[in-house]
Short mmCIF file of C-alpha atoms in Angstrom, two decimals:
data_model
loop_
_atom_site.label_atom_id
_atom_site.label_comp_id
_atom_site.label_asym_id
_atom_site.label_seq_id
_atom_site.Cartn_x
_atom_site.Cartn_y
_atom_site.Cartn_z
CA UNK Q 667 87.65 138.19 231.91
CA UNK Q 668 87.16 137.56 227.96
CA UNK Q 669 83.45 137.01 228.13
CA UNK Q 670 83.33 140.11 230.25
CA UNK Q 671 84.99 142.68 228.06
CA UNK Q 672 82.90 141.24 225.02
CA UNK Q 673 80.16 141.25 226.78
CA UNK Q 674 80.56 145.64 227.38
CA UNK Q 675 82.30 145.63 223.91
CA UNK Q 676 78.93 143.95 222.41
CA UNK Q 677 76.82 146.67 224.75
CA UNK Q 678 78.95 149.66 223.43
CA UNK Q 679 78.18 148.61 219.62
CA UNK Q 680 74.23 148.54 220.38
CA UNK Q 681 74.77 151.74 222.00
CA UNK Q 682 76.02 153.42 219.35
CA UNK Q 683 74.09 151.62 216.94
CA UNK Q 684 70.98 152.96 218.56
CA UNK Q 685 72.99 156.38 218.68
CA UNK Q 686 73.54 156.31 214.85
CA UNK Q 687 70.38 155.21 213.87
CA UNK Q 688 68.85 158.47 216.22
CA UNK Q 689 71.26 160.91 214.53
CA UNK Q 690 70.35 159.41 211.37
CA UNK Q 691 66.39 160.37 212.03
CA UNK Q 692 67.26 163.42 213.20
CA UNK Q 693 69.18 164.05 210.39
CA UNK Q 694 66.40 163.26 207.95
CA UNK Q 695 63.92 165.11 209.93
CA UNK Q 696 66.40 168.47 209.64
CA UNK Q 697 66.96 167.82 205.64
CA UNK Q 698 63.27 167.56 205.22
CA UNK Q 699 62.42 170.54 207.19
CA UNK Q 700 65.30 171.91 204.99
CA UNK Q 701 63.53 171.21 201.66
CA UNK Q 702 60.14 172.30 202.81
CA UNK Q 703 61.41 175.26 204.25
CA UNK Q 704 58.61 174.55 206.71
CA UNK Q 705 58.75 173.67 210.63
CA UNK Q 706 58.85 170.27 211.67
CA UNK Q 707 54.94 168.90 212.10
CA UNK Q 708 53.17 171.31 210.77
CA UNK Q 709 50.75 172.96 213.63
CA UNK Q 710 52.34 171.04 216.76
CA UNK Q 711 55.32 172.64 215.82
CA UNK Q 712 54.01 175.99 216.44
CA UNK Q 713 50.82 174.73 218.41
CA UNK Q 714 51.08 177.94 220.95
CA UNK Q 715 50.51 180.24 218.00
CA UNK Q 716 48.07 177.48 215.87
CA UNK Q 717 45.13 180.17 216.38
CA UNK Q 718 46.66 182.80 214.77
CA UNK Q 719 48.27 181.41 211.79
CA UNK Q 720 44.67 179.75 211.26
CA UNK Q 721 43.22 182.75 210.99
CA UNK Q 722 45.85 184.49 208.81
CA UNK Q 723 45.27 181.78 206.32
CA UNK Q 724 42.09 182.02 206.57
CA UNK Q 725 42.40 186.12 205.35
CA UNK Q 726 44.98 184.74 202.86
CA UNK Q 727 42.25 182.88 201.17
CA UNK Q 728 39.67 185.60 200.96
CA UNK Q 729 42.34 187.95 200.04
CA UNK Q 730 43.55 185.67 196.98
CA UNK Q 731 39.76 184.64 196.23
CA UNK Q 732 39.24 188.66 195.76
CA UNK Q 733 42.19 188.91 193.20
CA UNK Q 734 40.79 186.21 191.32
CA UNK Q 735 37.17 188.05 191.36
CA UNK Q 736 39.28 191.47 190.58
CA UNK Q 737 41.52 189.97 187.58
CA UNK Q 738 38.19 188.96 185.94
CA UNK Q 739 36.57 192.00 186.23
CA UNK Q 740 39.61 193.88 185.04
CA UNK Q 741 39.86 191.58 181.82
CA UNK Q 742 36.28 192.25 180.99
CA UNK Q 743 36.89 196.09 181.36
CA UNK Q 744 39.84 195.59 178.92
CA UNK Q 745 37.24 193.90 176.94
CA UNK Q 746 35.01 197.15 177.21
CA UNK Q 747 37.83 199.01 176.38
CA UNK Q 748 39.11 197.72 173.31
CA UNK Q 749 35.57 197.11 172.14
CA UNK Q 750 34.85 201.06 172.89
CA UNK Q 751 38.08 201.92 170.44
CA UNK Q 752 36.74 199.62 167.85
CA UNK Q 753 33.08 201.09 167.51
CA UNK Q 754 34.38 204.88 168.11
CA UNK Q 755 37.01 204.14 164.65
CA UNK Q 756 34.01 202.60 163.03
CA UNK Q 757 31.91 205.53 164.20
CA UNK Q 758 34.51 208.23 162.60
CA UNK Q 759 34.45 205.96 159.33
CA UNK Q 760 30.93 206.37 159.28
CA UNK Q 761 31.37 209.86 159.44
CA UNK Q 762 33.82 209.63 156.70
CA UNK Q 763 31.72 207.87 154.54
CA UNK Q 764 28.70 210.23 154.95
CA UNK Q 765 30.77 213.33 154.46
CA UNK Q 766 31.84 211.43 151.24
CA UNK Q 767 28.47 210.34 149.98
CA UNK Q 768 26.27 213.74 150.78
CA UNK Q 769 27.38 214.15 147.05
CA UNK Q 770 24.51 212.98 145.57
CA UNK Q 771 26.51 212.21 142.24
CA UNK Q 772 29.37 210.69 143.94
CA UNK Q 773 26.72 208.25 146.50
CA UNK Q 774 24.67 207.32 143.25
CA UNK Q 775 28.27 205.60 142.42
CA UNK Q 776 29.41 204.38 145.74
CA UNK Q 777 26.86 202.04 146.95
CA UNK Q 778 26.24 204.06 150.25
CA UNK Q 779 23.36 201.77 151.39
CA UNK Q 780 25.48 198.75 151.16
CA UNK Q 781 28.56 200.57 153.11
CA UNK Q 782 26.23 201.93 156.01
CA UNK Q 783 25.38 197.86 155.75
CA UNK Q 784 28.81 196.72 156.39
CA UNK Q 785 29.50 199.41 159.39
CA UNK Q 786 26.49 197.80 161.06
CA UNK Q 787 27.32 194.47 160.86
CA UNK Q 788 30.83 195.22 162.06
CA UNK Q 789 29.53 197.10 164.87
CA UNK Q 790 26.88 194.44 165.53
CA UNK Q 791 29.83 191.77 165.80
CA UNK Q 792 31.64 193.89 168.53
CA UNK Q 793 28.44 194.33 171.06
CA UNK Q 794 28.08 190.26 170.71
CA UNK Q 795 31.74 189.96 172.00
CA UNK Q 796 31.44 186.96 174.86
CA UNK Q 797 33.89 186.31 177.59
CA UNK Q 798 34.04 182.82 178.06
CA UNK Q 799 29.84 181.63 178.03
CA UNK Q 800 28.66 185.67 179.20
CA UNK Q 801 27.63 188.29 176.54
CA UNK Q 802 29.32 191.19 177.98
CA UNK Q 803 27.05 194.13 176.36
CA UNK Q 804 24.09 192.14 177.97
CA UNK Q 805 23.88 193.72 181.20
CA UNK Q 806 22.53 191.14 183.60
CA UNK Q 807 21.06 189.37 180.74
CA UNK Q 808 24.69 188.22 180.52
CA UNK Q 809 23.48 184.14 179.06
CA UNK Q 810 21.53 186.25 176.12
CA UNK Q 811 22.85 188.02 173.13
CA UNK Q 812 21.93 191.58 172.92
CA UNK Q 813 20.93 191.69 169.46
CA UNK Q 814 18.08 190.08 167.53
CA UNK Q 815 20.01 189.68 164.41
CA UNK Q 816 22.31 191.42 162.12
CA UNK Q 817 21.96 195.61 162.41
CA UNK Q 818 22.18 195.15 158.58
CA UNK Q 819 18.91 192.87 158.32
CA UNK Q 820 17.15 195.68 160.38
CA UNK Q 821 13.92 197.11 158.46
CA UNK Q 822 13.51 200.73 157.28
CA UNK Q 823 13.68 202.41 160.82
CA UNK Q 824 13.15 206.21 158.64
CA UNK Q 825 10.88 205.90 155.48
CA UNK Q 826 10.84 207.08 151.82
CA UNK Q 827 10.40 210.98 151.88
CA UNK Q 828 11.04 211.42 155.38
CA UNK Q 829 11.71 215.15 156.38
CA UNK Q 830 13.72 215.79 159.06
CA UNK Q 831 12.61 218.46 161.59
CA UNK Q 832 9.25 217.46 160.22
CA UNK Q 833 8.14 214.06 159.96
CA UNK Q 834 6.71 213.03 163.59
CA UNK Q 835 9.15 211.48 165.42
CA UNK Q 836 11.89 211.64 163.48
CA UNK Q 837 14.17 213.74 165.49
CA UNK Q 838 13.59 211.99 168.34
CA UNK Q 839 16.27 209.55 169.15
CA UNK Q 840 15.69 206.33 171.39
CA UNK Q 841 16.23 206.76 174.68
CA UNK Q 842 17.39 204.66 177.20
CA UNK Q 843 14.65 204.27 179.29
CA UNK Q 844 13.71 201.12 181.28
CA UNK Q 845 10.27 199.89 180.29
CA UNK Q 846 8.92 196.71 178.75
CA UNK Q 847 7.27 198.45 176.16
CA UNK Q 848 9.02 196.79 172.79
CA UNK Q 849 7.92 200.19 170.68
CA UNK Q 850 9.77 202.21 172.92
CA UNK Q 851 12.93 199.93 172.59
CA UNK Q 852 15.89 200.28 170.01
CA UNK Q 853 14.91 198.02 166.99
CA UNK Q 854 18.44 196.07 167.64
CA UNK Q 855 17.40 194.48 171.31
CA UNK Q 856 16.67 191.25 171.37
CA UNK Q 857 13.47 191.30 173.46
CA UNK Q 858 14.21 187.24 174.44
CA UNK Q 859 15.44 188.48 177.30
CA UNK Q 860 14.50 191.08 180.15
CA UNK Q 861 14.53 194.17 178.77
CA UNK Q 862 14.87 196.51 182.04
CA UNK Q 863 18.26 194.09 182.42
CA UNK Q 864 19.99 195.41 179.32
CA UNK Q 865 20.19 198.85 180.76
CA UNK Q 866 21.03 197.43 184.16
CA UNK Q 867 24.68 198.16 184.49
CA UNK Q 868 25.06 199.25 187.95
CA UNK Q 869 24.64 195.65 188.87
CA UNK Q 870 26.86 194.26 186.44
CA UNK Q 871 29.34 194.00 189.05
CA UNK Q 872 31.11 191.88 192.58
CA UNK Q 873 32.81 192.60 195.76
CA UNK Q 874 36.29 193.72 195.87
CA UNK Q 875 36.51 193.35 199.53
CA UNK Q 876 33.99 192.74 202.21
CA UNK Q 877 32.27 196.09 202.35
CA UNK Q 878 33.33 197.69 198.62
CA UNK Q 879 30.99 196.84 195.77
CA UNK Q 880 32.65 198.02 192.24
CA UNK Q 881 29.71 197.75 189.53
CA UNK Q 882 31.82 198.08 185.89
CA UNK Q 883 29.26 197.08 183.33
CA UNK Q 884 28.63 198.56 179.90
CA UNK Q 885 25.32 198.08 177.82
CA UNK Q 886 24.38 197.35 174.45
CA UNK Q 887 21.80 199.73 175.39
CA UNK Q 888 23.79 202.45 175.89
CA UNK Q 889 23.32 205.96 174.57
CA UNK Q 890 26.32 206.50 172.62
CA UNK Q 891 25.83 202.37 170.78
CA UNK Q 892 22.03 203.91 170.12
CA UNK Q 893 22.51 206.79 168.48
CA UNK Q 894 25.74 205.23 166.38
CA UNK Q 895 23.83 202.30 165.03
CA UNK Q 896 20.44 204.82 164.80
CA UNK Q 897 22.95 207.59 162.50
CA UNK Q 898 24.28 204.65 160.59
CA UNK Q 899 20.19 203.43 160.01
CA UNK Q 900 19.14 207.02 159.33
CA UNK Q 901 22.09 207.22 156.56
CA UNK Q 902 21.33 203.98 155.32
CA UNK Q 903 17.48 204.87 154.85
CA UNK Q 904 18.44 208.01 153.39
CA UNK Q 905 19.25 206.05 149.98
CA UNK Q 906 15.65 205.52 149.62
CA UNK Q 907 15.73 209.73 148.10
CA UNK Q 908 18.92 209.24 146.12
CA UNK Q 909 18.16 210.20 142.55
CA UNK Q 910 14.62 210.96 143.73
CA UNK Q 911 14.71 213.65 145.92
CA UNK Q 912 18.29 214.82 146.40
CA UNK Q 913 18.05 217.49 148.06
CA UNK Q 914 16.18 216.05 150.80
CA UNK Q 915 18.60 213.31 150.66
CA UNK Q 916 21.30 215.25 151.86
CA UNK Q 917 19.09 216.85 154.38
CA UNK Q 918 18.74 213.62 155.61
CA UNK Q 919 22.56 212.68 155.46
CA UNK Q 920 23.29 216.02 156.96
CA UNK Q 921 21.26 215.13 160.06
CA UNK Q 922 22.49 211.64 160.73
CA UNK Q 923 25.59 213.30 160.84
CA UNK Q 924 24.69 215.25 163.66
CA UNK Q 925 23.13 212.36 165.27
CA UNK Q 926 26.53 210.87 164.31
CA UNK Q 927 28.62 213.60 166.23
CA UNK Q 928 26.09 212.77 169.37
CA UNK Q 929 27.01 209.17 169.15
CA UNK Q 930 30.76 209.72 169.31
CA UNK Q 931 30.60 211.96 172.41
CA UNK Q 932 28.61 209.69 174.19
CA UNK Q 933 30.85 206.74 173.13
CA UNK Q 934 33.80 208.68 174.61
CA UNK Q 935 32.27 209.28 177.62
CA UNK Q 936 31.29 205.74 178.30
CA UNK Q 937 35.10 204.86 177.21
CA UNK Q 938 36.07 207.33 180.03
CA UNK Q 939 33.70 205.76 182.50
CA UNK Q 940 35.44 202.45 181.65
CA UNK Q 941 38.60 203.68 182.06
CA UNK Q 942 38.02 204.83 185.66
CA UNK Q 943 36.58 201.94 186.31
CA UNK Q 944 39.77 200.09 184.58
CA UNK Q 945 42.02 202.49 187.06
CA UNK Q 946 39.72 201.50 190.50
CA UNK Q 947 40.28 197.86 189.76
CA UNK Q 948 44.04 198.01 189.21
CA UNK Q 949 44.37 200.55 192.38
CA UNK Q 950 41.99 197.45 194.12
CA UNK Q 951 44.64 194.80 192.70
CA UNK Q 952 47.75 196.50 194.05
CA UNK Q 953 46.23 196.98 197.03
CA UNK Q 954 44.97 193.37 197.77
CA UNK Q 955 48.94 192.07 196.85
CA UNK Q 956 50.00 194.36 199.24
CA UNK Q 957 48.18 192.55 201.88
CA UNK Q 958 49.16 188.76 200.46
CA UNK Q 959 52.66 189.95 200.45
CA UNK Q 960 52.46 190.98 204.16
CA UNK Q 961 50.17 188.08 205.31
CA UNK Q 962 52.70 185.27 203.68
CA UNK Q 963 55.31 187.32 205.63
CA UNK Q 964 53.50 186.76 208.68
CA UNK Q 965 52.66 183.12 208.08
CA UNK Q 966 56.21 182.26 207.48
CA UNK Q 967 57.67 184.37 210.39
CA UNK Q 968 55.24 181.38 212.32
CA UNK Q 969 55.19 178.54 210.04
CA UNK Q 970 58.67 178.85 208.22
CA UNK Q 971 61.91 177.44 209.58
CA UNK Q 972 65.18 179.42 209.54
CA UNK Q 973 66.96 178.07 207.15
CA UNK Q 974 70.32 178.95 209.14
CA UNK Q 975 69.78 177.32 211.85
CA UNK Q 976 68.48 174.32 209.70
CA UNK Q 977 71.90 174.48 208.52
CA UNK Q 978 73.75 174.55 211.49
CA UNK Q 979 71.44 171.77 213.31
CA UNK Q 980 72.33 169.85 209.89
CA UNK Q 981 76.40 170.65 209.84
CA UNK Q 982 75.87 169.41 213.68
CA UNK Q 983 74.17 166.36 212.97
CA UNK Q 984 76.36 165.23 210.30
CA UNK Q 985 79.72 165.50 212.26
CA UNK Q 986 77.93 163.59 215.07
CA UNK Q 987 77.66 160.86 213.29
CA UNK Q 988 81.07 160.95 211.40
CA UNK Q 989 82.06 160.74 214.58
CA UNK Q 990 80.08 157.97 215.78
CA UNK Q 991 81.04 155.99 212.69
CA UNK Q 992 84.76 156.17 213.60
CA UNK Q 993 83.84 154.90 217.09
CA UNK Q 994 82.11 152.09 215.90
CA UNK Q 995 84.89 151.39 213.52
CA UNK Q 996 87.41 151.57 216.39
CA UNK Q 997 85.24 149.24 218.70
CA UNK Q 998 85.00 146.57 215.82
CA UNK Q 999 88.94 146.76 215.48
CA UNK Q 1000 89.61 146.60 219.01
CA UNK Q 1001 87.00 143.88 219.12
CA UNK Q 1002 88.80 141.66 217.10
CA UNK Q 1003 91.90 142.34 218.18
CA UNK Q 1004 90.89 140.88 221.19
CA UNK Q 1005 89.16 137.85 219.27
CA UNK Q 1006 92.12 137.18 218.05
CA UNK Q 1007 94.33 137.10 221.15
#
């Protein structure tokens, strides 16, 4: 009769040995399902809906791979932007500065020639602004600089004696136009690279989704940076009639001036241009983390677990095996009671 009751006595403790050591691994299965807020193994967990949360990751990838594309384009249009506001204060300076020095008393005083040099060279610095390895004023010549050298190292673009409304081809201001002829290009290019791809903006540019192409580039070659660096040039050259012909001198400071005036509307219109395009991205942003937002909502209403039933399974769990820990504890007391009868 003894080696029969410790014979089941010895059966019950494997029994709920093995039952511990199962609510133990279910246990730890629950608490890591609990920390990764994810269903237990992965894809066979939800195997019946496998396709479909495939494919929504898949669209969660493209989606985020479009932000990334988006949030570059946006900080080069920032770029654009604050590069704009730079020339277009440098450009009113320069206005400044020729109102001040039309005086031809005053400008034989005030170094005018070496002034117009500094604007240039400040302007030349902005249009060689990089992001990253890319020359963004480049158009698709993006790995080249735009400019051949400093604006300020330029040659005499207007001669000695020049007459405006007179000398040939003086009032004729370079115009964007996309030919390889280097005569017909503004002196400030450099002609190392492709010249039709400095005045290619439209495809300066990427996809923002899989059937909208945003093109947001802006050119060294642009009107308004032409005809501010040519007014600055024509003021500069000017200098060559100070003290010799001053009133032709201030002919000539009076038209780059107007050529001046020409520069800053074009500048703000390109600054506009940029700002719409500034505006299409961000709407293009927004709407692309609308769509993340509701995609992660639909992979977790597949993938995630609920973390309240997690809970209860886990509240469950752990009195089931308080419980079987008293039992166990019983059976070993009762056990050797009966040892020691």
């Amino acid at each position: 009769m003894v080696a029969v009751t410790g014979t089941t006595q010895l059966a019950m403790q494997q029994a709920m040995s093995r039952n511990i050591s199962l609510l133990t691994t279910m246990l730890n299965r629950q608490n890591q399902q609990l920390s990764s807020g994810l269903k237990l193994d992965g894809l066979i967990g939800v195997s019946h809906q496998a396709q479909e949360l495939g494919a929504l990751k898949s669209k969660l990838g493209t989606a985020e791979n479009y932000t990334d594309a988006v949030k570059t384009a946006q900080n080069r249009t920032t770029l654009y932007a604050l590069s704009l506001e730079k020339i277009i204060d440098l450009a009113t300076d320069a206005k400044d500065m020729m109102i001040k020095n039309r005086d031809p008393f005053f400008a034989k005083t005030a170094a005018p020639a070496a002034q117009a040099g500094t604007l240039l060279d400040q302007i030349g610095s902005i249009l060689q602004t990089k992001d990253g390895d890319r020359y963004i004023f480049s158009g698709t010549n993006y790995n080249t600089n735009p400019l051949n050298g400093t604006l300020s190292g330029l040659p005499a673009v207007y001669g000695a004696g020049a007459v405006p409304g007179v000398t040939p081809g003086y009032d004729v201001p370079f115009q964007p136009v996309p030919d390889s002829v280097p005569l017909n290009q503004p002196p400030y290019l450099n002609l190392g690279g492709n010249i039709d791809n400095y005045y290619d903006i439209n495809s300066v540019g990427l996809y923002v989704d899989d059937n909208e192409r945003l093109s947001y580039g802006v050119s060294a070659a642009e009107p308004g940076f032409q005809r501010v660096i040519d007014a600055v040039l024509r003021f500069r050259d000017a200098t060559a009639d100070l003290g010799v012909d001053d009133p032709n001198y201030q002919a000539r400071v009076d038209d780059a001036t107007k050529q001046l005036d020409l520069a800053l509307s074009d500048l703000k219109s390109t600054a506009s241009r940029n700002g719409y395009k500034q505006q299409h991205l961000g709407e293009v942003q927004d709407r692309h983390a609308r769509g993340i937002d509701l995609l992660k909502i639909r992979i977790g209403g597949i993938q995630d677990a609920d973390p309240a039933e997690v809970a209860t399974n886990i509240a469950g769990l752990q009195a089931a095996l308080e419980a079987s820990y008293m039992v166990t504890s019983k059976t070993l007391q009762l056990s050797l009671v009966n040892y020691l009868r």
